[in-house]
Amino acid sequence: MRFDLENKINYQKELEKEIRIWSEQLRLPTILLQACCAPCSSYCLEYLNQFANIKIFYYNPNITDKNEYALRVSELARLIEEMPMEHKAELIEGEYEPEAFYCCVNGLEDLPEGGSRCFKCYELRLRKTAELAAKMGADYFSTTLTISPLKNAQKLNEIGLRLAKEYGVKWLPSDFKKNGGYQRSIVLSKEYGLYRQDFCGCEFSKKQAEERRRSSISK
């Protein structure tokens, strides 16, 4: 199911409104951008760095194990180093806290991907991002997650807007998959030879990906 079809608000247009305001005011805001991986970050960085200073926050306690976690953050660091940017991004690596993820989704382990368990995970990561954005005095916080057709951009923006009120830092609305953003991320991933995983990150999404592979092989 592609969640962008459910959206009642076009958050990409909301993002474009913010960018026009920056241009009119000759502003170069600072955005703390939570990132799940290099492929998803590629287009977001290419797009946003024209208009803002980007600090990439790699905080993903849902990742299955330390090796997967380390591989994803190393690829993200390489992308930032190799990608030409008008305003160079900075990588901030968060703590690997799998216990926080398991506590957050306790009792929701058997739910299908894309439902309440994922929404809890969204909030866990965005809350940590909002907290850090407030501490560092960033102008906005946001996430690369909205670039995925499998992520609920409506819910991500709803959570972000709610946390913005709680932490007193602006949420940057987005739906990065719009206007060919997701397709561009695939092109950039190939261009930079990025490791492109076939599951979101948690053990539950990994199991579902493995089941899909087995099912396709048996057909």
XYZ file of N, CA and C in Angstrom:
657
model
N 0.847 -1.197 0.000
C 0.000 0.000 0.000
C 0.878 1.242 0.000
N 0.613 2.206 -0.845
C 1.402 3.426 -0.906
C 0.662 4.523 -0.153
N 1.210 4.896 1.001
C 0.488 5.741 1.927
C 0.266 7.154 1.404
N 1.089 7.606 0.442
C 0.914 8.970 -0.028
C -0.453 9.170 -0.676
N -1.100 8.083 -1.106
C -2.433 8.193 -1.673
C -3.460 8.560 -0.610
N -3.130 8.370 0.665
C -4.067 8.646 1.748
C -3.951 10.087 2.256
N -2.920 10.785 1.858
C -2.660 12.093 2.425
C -3.787 13.083 2.145
N -4.186 13.804 3.173
C -5.171 14.863 3.028
C -4.474 16.201 2.818
N -3.227 16.303 3.228
C -2.439 17.521 3.078
C -1.245 17.210 2.206
N -0.965 18.074 1.237
C 0.219 17.899 0.407
C 1.392 18.553 1.133
N 2.143 17.752 1.876
C 3.221 18.299 2.693
C 4.415 18.740 1.851
N 4.518 18.260 0.633
C 5.563 18.768 -0.241
C 5.296 20.237 -0.587
N 4.045 20.577 -0.832
C 3.702 21.975 -1.099
C 3.935 22.836 0.138
N 3.691 22.268 1.323
C 3.960 23.005 2.561
C 5.459 23.282 2.700
N 6.275 22.305 2.325
C 7.727 22.493 2.342
C 8.135 23.585 1.363
N 7.571 23.566 0.180
C 7.909 24.571 -0.827
C 7.532 25.976 -0.367
N 6.445 26.086 0.397
C 6.068 27.386 0.965
C 7.145 27.890 1.919
N 7.661 27.000 2.769
C 8.715 27.384 3.712
C 9.960 27.838 2.958
N 10.321 27.109 1.905
C 11.516 27.448 1.133
C 11.368 28.819 0.479
N 10.167 29.137 -0.024
C 9.945 30.459 -0.622
C 10.127 31.566 0.408
N 9.687 31.307 1.628
C 9.851 32.300 2.699
C 11.339 32.530 2.979
N 12.124 31.437 3.040
C 13.564 31.584 3.263
C 14.188 32.437 2.170
N 13.800 32.173 0.937
C 14.367 32.902 -0.197
C 14.012 34.380 -0.123
N 12.758 34.674 0.212
C 12.317 36.062 0.306
C 13.038 36.799 1.430
N 13.318 36.094 2.519
C 13.970 36.710 3.683
C 15.490 36.574 3.638
N 16.010 35.964 2.570
C 17.452 35.729 2.414
C 18.006 34.964 3.620
N 17.257 33.972 4.066
C 17.622 33.171 5.234
C 18.302 31.878 4.808
N 19.187 31.398 5.672
C 19.809 30.084 5.497
C 19.591 29.326 6.808
N 18.415 28.721 6.963
C 18.089 28.070 8.237
C 18.904 26.802 8.459
N 18.953 26.384 9.711
C 19.594 25.124 10.077
C 18.516 24.082 10.344
N 18.652 22.925 9.689
C 17.690 21.841 9.825
C 18.380 20.623 10.411
N 17.827 20.083 11.489
C 18.291 18.801 12.013
C 17.419 17.732 11.365
N 18.028 16.936 10.505
C 17.297 15.989 9.675
C 17.597 14.567 10.120
N 16.610 13.909 10.738
C 16.785 12.515 11.131
C 16.864 11.660 9.873
N 17.888 10.792 9.806
C 18.110 9.986 8.609
C 18.142 8.513 8.961
N 17.481 7.701 8.140
C 17.448 6.261 8.384
C 18.569 5.533 7.657
N 19.023 6.086 6.512
C 20.050 5.419 5.713
C 20.526 6.359 4.620
N 21.591 5.977 3.936
C 22.143 6.804 2.868
C 21.216 6.914 1.653
N 20.644 5.802 1.148
C 19.765 5.925 -0.016
C 18.609 6.906 0.187
N 17.951 6.833 1.331
C 16.848 7.749 1.601
C 17.331 9.189 1.781
N 18.549 9.342 2.274
C 19.098 10.675 2.514
C 19.555 11.355 1.236
N 19.881 10.573 0.209
C 20.546 11.113 -0.974
C 19.768 12.258 -1.622
N 18.525 11.996 -1.991
C 17.735 13.047 -2.625
C 17.432 14.175 -1.649
N 17.132 13.840 -0.399
C 16.812 14.871 0.604
C 17.962 15.860 0.747
N 19.176 15.339 0.783
C 20.355 16.204 0.866
C 20.529 17.031 -0.401
N 20.405 16.376 -1.539
C 20.562 17.084 -2.809
C 19.574 18.240 -2.908
N 18.361 18.005 -2.470
C 17.298 19.004 -2.561
C 17.462 20.123 -1.525
N 17.611 19.744 -0.254
C 17.586 20.735 0.818
C 18.857 21.564 0.945
N 20.010 20.985 0.560
C 21.254 21.726 0.805
C 21.355 22.985 -0.035
N 20.508 23.132 -1.036
C 20.493 24.363 -1.827
C 19.964 25.546 -1.018
N 19.166 25.239 -0.002
C 18.423 26.272 0.698
C 18.743 26.397 2.183
N 19.482 25.431 2.741
C 19.645 25.398 4.192
C 20.935 24.694 4.598
N 21.330 24.917 5.834
C 22.397 24.137 6.450
C 21.777 22.886 7.044
N 22.294 21.731 6.655
C 21.720 20.463 7.091
C 22.650 19.759 8.058
N 22.093 19.385 9.192
C 22.781 18.508 10.125
C 22.023 17.189 10.125
N 22.690 16.137 9.664
C 22.064 14.820 9.557
C 22.207 14.085 10.887
N 21.085 13.693 11.454
C 21.072 12.995 12.737
C 20.729 11.533 12.498
N 21.730 10.673 12.656
C 21.523 9.238 12.465
C 21.151 8.634 13.816
N 19.854 8.519 14.050
C 19.356 7.906 15.288
C 18.307 6.871 14.907
N 18.675 5.585 15.043
C 17.811 4.491 14.600
C 17.945 3.285 15.526
N 17.329 3.351 16.706
C 17.428 2.245 17.662
C 16.688 0.993 17.209
N 15.927 1.109 16.128
C 15.185 -0.036 15.599
C 16.055 -0.997 14.793
N 17.263 -0.590 14.415
C 18.109 -1.409 13.557
C 18.402 -2.758 14.229
N 18.384 -3.815 13.414
C 18.447 -5.184 13.935
C 19.664 -5.481 14.799
N 20.851 -5.042 14.366
C 22.072 -5.376 15.101
C 23.143 -4.326 14.831
N 24.233 -4.411 15.575
C 25.286 -3.397 15.486
C 25.960 -3.380 14.118
N 26.099 -4.542 13.498
C 26.744 -4.581 12.187
C 25.917 -3.841 11.138
N 24.622 -4.084 11.133
C 23.730 -3.385 10.200
C 23.723 -1.888 10.498
N 23.692 -1.561 11.775
C 23.704 -0.162 12.207
C 24.971 0.531 11.708
N 26.115 -0.108 11.924
C 27.403 0.476 11.538
C 27.524 0.614 10.024
N 27.019 -0.387 9.285
C 27.089 -0.330 7.828
C 26.281 0.842 7.296
N 25.102 1.045 7.829
C 24.253 2.130 7.345
C 24.856 3.499 7.659
N 25.399 3.654 8.851
C 25.955 4.970 9.189
C 27.241 5.236 8.419
N 28.023 4.198 8.131
C 29.253 4.393 7.354
C 28.921 4.790 5.921
N 27.869 4.207 5.360
C 27.443 4.583 4.015
C 26.925 6.020 3.983
N 26.249 6.412 5.054
C 25.752 7.783 5.139
C 26.919 8.773 5.219
N 27.924 8.430 6.008
C 29.104 9.283 6.118
C 29.817 9.399 4.773
N 29.900 8.297 4.053
C 30.557 8.316 2.746
C 29.783 9.182 1.759
N 28.459 9.058 1.772
C 27.634 9.865 0.887
C 27.861 11.358 1.142
N 27.860 11.740 2.413
C 28.052 13.146 2.763
C 29.421 13.638 2.306
N 30.412 12.784 2.417
C 31.764 13.149 2.002
C 31.863 13.297 0.489
N 31.201 12.420 -0.265
C 31.370 12.388 -1.715
C 30.398 13.277 -2.478
N 29.244 13.544 -1.912
C 28.234 14.316 -2.646
C 28.582 15.804 -2.659
N 28.643 16.428 -3.830
C 28.880 17.874 -3.874
C 27.653 18.619 -3.356
N 27.878 19.573 -2.461
C 26.770 20.330 -1.875
C 27.141 21.796 -1.799
N 26.145 22.621 -2.030
C 26.357 24.063 -1.906
C 26.684 24.432 -0.472
N 25.990 23.803 0.457
C 26.241 23.996 1.886
C 26.456 22.599 2.480
N 27.678 22.278 2.822
C 28.050 20.925 3.225
C 27.314 20.480 4.477
N 26.765 19.288 4.437
C 26.046 18.734 5.582
C 27.016 18.213 6.633
N 26.519 18.119 7.841
C 27.287 17.587 8.976
C 26.561 16.365 9.530
N 27.305 15.321 9.816
C 26.715 14.091 10.360
C 26.838 14.064 11.875
N 25.725 13.786 12.535
C 25.696 13.586 13.982
C 25.192 12.162 14.220
N 26.018 11.337 14.825
C 25.617 9.953 15.078
C 25.056 9.812 16.475
N 23.823 9.339 16.570
C 23.200 9.118 17.858
C 23.636 7.794 18.467
N 23.213 7.562 19.686
C 23.517 6.309 20.362
C 22.679 5.174 19.786
N 23.263 3.986 19.752
C 22.513 2.797 19.350
C 21.814 2.267 20.584
N 20.486 2.398 20.641
C 19.701 2.078 21.830
C 18.562 1.104 21.497
N 18.893 -0.141 21.145
C 17.842 -1.089 20.770
C 16.836 -1.336 21.891
N 17.292 -1.210 23.147
C 16.363 -1.435 24.251
C 15.234 -0.406 24.242
N 15.531 0.813 23.777
C 14.496 1.844 23.694
C 13.443 1.462 22.664
N 13.883 0.884 21.560
C 12.939 0.458 20.524
C 12.047 -0.675 21.028
N 12.652 -1.705 21.641
C 11.859 -2.848 22.088
C 10.873 -2.460 23.182
N 11.268 -1.536 24.030
C 10.359 -1.037 25.064
C 9.197 -0.280 24.421
N 9.517 0.488 23.394
C 8.523 1.318 22.712
C 7.456 0.479 22.023
N 7.857 -0.636 21.417
C 6.916 -1.433 20.614
C 6.438 -2.695 21.343
N 6.696 -2.766 22.628
C 6.282 -3.923 23.411
C 4.779 -4.182 23.258
N 4.453 -5.420 22.903
C 3.061 -5.798 22.708
C 2.564 -5.627 21.286
N 3.392 -4.989 20.438
C 2.997 -4.729 19.047
C 3.834 -5.527 18.062
N 4.596 -6.466 18.577
C 5.568 -7.181 17.748
C 4.948 -7.920 16.558
N 3.746 -8.419 16.706
C 3.138 -9.251 15.670
C 2.293 -8.473 14.670
N 2.233 -7.164 14.836
C 1.450 -6.365 13.893
C 2.171 -6.254 12.554
N 1.440 -6.129 11.464
C 2.079 -5.994 10.146
C 2.795 -4.661 10.016
N 3.793 -4.626 9.157
C 4.548 -3.398 8.922
C 3.625 -2.326 8.349
N 3.824 -1.102 8.806
C 3.029 0.013 8.312
C 1.904 0.432 9.238
N 1.781 -0.237 10.392
C 0.704 0.080 11.318
C 1.185 0.735 12.599
N 0.515 0.394 13.703
C 0.753 1.060 14.986
C 2.185 0.890 15.494
N 2.784 -0.284 15.256
C 4.168 -0.475 15.692
C 5.098 0.519 15.002
N 4.901 0.708 13.717
C 5.735 1.655 12.975
C 5.502 3.086 13.457
N 4.256 3.418 13.783
C 3.974 4.775 14.256
C 4.690 5.052 15.572
N 4.747 4.041 16.448
C 5.492 4.178 17.703
C 6.980 4.408 17.428
N 7.492 3.679 16.443
C 8.895 3.819 16.067
C 9.168 5.194 15.474
N 8.247 5.692 14.635
C 8.392 7.043 14.101
C 8.564 8.038 15.247
N 7.655 7.939 16.216
C 7.664 8.923 17.296
C 8.923 8.812 18.144
N 9.386 7.603 18.381
C 10.610 7.419 19.163
C 11.766 8.172 18.518
N 11.929 8.025 17.229
C 13.044 8.659 16.531
C 12.848 10.165 16.384
N 11.623 10.578 16.104
C 11.371 12.006 15.940
C 11.436 12.751 17.271
N 11.056 12.100 18.353
C 11.137 12.743 19.665
C 12.597 13.034 20.022
N 13.466 12.068 19.792
C 14.884 12.273 20.066
C 15.431 13.398 19.180
N 14.963 13.470 17.940
C 15.407 14.515 17.020
C 14.927 15.884 17.478
N 13.672 15.974 17.876
C 13.126 17.249 18.359
C 13.867 17.719 19.612
N 14.157 16.784 20.493
C 14.877 17.109 21.732
C 16.252 17.687 21.415
N 16.970 17.048 20.500
C 18.302 17.531 20.140
C 18.214 18.857 19.385
N 17.236 18.997 18.515
C 17.072 20.243 17.762
C 16.842 21.419 18.702
N 16.041 21.199 19.731
C 15.784 22.250 20.706
C 17.051 22.605 21.476
N 17.823 21.599 21.860
C 19.054 21.835 22.626
C 20.088 22.603 21.809
N 20.191 22.281 20.528
C 21.225 22.893 19.696
C 20.765 24.196 19.043
N 19.502 24.535 19.221
C 18.990 25.784 18.663
C 18.765 25.743 17.165
N 18.471 24.571 16.619
C 18.182 24.459 15.194
C 16.876 25.180 14.871
N 16.759 25.627 13.648
C 15.538 26.312 13.230
C 14.401 25.329 12.987
N 14.742 24.138 12.504
C 13.746 23.127 12.183
C 14.293 21.738 12.512
N 13.374 20.779 12.653
C 13.744 19.369 12.627
C 12.830 18.667 11.636
N 13.313 17.578 11.065
C 12.532 16.836 10.086
C 13.126 15.439 9.940
N 12.684 14.696 8.915
C 13.147 13.323 8.713
C 13.173 12.976 7.234
N 14.063 12.067 6.875
C 14.118 11.551 5.511
C 13.067 10.469 5.265
N 12.402 10.005 6.295
C 11.495 8.854 6.170
C 10.365 9.076 5.176
N 9.981 10.336 4.948
C 8.847 10.580 4.052
C 9.180 10.309 2.592
N 10.428 10.006 2.276
C 10.767 9.691 0.889
C 10.308 8.287 0.486
N 10.067 7.428 1.446
C 9.701 6.044 1.145
C 8.213 5.912 0.827
N 7.871 5.237 -0.273
C 6.464 4.973 -0.567
C 5.810 4.067 0.468
N 6.625 3.392 1.286
C 6.100 2.470 2.295
C 5.921 3.117 3.663
N 6.274 4.402 3.771
C 6.120 5.117 5.033
C 4.938 6.074 4.938
N 4.220 6.212 6.030
C 3.027 7.044 6.076
C 3.423 8.499 6.328
N 3.542 9.258 5.259
C 3.973 10.653 5.371
C 2.978 11.494 6.164
N 1.704 11.181 6.026
C 0.694 11.912 6.786
C 0.938 11.751 8.283
N 1.156 10.518 8.716
C 1.374 10.248 10.134
C 2.692 10.848 10.608
N 3.739 10.742 9.814
C 5.035 11.326 10.186
C 4.912 12.823 10.408
N 4.203 13.509 9.536
C 4.040 14.951 9.697
C 3.140 15.295 10.878
N 2.131 14.492 11.110
C 1.270 14.718 12.279
C 2.083 14.608 13.566
N 2.920 13.581 13.651
C 3.761 13.394 14.838
C 4.752 14.553 14.965
N 5.377 14.916 13.853
C 6.347 16.009 13.880
C 5.731 17.318 14.346
N 4.545 17.638 13.860
C 3.881 18.877 14.251
C 3.522 18.875 15.734
N 3.113 17.711 16.232
C 2.780 17.611 17.660
C 4.029 17.783 18.535
N 5.124 17.147 18.138
C 6.359 17.265 18.905
C 6.943 18.675 18.824
N 6.704 19.361 17.710
C 7.179 20.741 17.572
C 6.582 21.626 18.664
N 5.301 21.436 18.943
C 4.654 22.202 20.007
C 5.223 21.826 21.370
N 5.511 20.556 21.549
C 6.011 20.073 22.838
C 7.416 20.579 23.134
N 8.275 20.636 22.109
C 9.682 20.993 22.323
C 10.020 22.433 21.919
N 9.076 23.136 21.326
C 9.304 24.525 20.988
C 10.286 24.737 19.850
N 10.331 23.822 18.909
C 11.177 23.957 17.723
C 10.331 23.604 16.507
N 10.521 24.320 15.413
C 9.664 24.142 14.246
C 9.886 22.795 13.555
N 8.802 22.220 13.112
C 8.835 21.025 12.285
C 8.854 21.445 10.822
N 9.754 20.871 10.043
C 9.781 21.134 8.612
C 8.941 20.077 7.910
N 7.775 20.454 7.382
C 6.919 19.471 6.718
C 7.586 18.957 5.452
N 7.267 17.726 5.081
C 7.842 17.168 3.860
C 7.040 15.981 3.381
N 7.171 15.721 2.108
C 6.795 14.441 1.519
C 7.769 14.262 0.365
N 8.997 13.875 0.725
C 10.099 13.884 -0.224
C 9.906 12.960 -1.415
N 8.977 12.008 -1.306
C 8.739 11.107 -2.436
C 8.068 11.831 -3.603
N 7.425 12.974 -3.319
C 6.724 13.729 -4.340
C 7.704 14.296 -5.367
N 7.155 14.653 -6.517
C 7.934 15.285 -7.601
C 9.127 14.444 -8.033
N 8.955 13.127 -7.991
C 10.021 12.241 -8.442
C 11.156 12.066 -7.464
N 10.946 12.448 -6.201
C 12.013 12.360 -5.209
C 12.469 10.940 -4.940
N 11.532 10.025 -4.830
C 11.906 8.635 -4.569
C 12.685 8.060 -5.745
N 12.221 8.329 -6.960
C 12.913 7.830 -8.144
C 14.332 8.418 -8.238
N 14.462 9.687 -7.877
C 15.784 10.316 -7.898
C 16.703 9.663 -6.877
N 16.173 9.248 -5.737
C 16.997 8.593 -4.719
C 17.547 7.267 -5.238
N 16.779 6.574 -6.063
C 17.258 5.324 -6.657
C 18.412 5.600 -7.613
N 18.263 6.647 -8.414
C 19.331 7.027 -9.350
C 20.602 7.392 -8.586
N 20.461 8.194 -7.537
C 21.624 8.613 -6.751
C 22.270 7.433 -6.041
N 21.460 6.493 -5.568
C 22.000 5.308 -4.903
C 22.890 4.517 -5.852
N 22.449 4.388 -7.093
C 23.263 3.690 -8.093
C 24.516 4.488 -8.431
N 24.364 5.796 -8.543
C 25.495 6.661 -8.891
C 26.614 6.579 -7.859
N 26.247 6.516 -6.582
C 27.238 6.469 -5.512
C 27.516 5.051 -5.019
N 26.870 4.069 -5.630
C 27.091 2.679 -5.235
C 26.715 2.409 -3.797
N 25.590 2.968 -3.352
C 25.195 2.863 -1.949
C 24.598 1.497 -1.627
N 24.897 1.030 -0.431
C 24.246 -0.170 0.103
C 22.764 0.142 0.268
N 21.932 -0.634 -0.411
C 20.485 -0.397 -0.383
C 19.792 -1.624 0.186
N 19.414 -1.572 1.444
C 18.791 -2.688 2.133
C 17.361 -2.892 1.634
N 16.825 -4.087 1.843
C 15.461 -4.381 1.388
C 14.483 -4.498 2.544
N 14.858 -3.950 3.702
C 13.923 -3.911 4.836
C 14.157 -2.629 5.612
N 13.155 -2.212 6.363
C 13.212 -0.922 7.046
C 14.376 -0.838 8.021
N 14.533 -1.889 8.827
C 15.606 -1.850 9.810
C 15.401 -2.765 10.990
N 14.161 -2.909 11.450
C 13.913 -3.722 12.637
C 13.831 -5.206 12.282
N 13.917 -6.032 13.295
C 13.880 -7.487 13.056
C 12.543 -7.927 12.484
N 11.474 -7.190 12.792
C 10.152 -7.561 12.310
C 10.029 -7.284 10.810
N 10.542 -6.134 10.361
C 10.509 -5.837 8.922
C 11.467 -6.753 8.171
N 12.559 -7.147 8.822
C 13.508 -8.066 8.186
C 12.854 -9.424 7.953
N 12.107 -9.910 8.945
C 11.411 -11.188 8.800
C 10.401 -11.138 7.662
N 9.681 -10.042 7.553
C 8.704 -9.907 6.473
C 9.395 -9.880 5.114
N 10.572 -9.209 5.032
C 11.323 -9.173 3.776
C 11.797 -10.572 3.389
N 12.251 -11.343 4.398
C 12.695 -12.715 4.135
C 11.537 -13.592 3.671
N 10.356 -13.384 4.255
C 9.176 -14.145 3.841
C 8.794 -13.808 2.407
N 8.926 -12.521 2.034
C 8.619 -12.122 0.660
C 9.583 -12.783 -0.326
N 10.859 -12.851 0.060
C 11.850 -13.483 -0.816
C 11.546 -14.966 -0.993
N 11.239 -15.630 0.108
C 10.935 -17.069 0.025
C 9.690 -17.319 -0.820
N 8.710 -16.446 -0.676
C 7.469 -16.588 -1.424
C 7.711 -16.397 -2.919
N 8.550 -15.438 -3.277
C 8.822 -15.180 -4.694
C 9.624 -16.319 -5.322
N 10.508 -16.932 -4.518
C 11.310 -18.051 -5.027
C 10.457 -19.288 -5.271
N 9.489 -19.492 -4.375
C 8.639 -20.699 -4.477
C 7.632 -20.627 -5.598
N 7.385 -19.423 -6.144
C 6.379 -19.285 -7.206
C 6.945 -19.717 -8.552
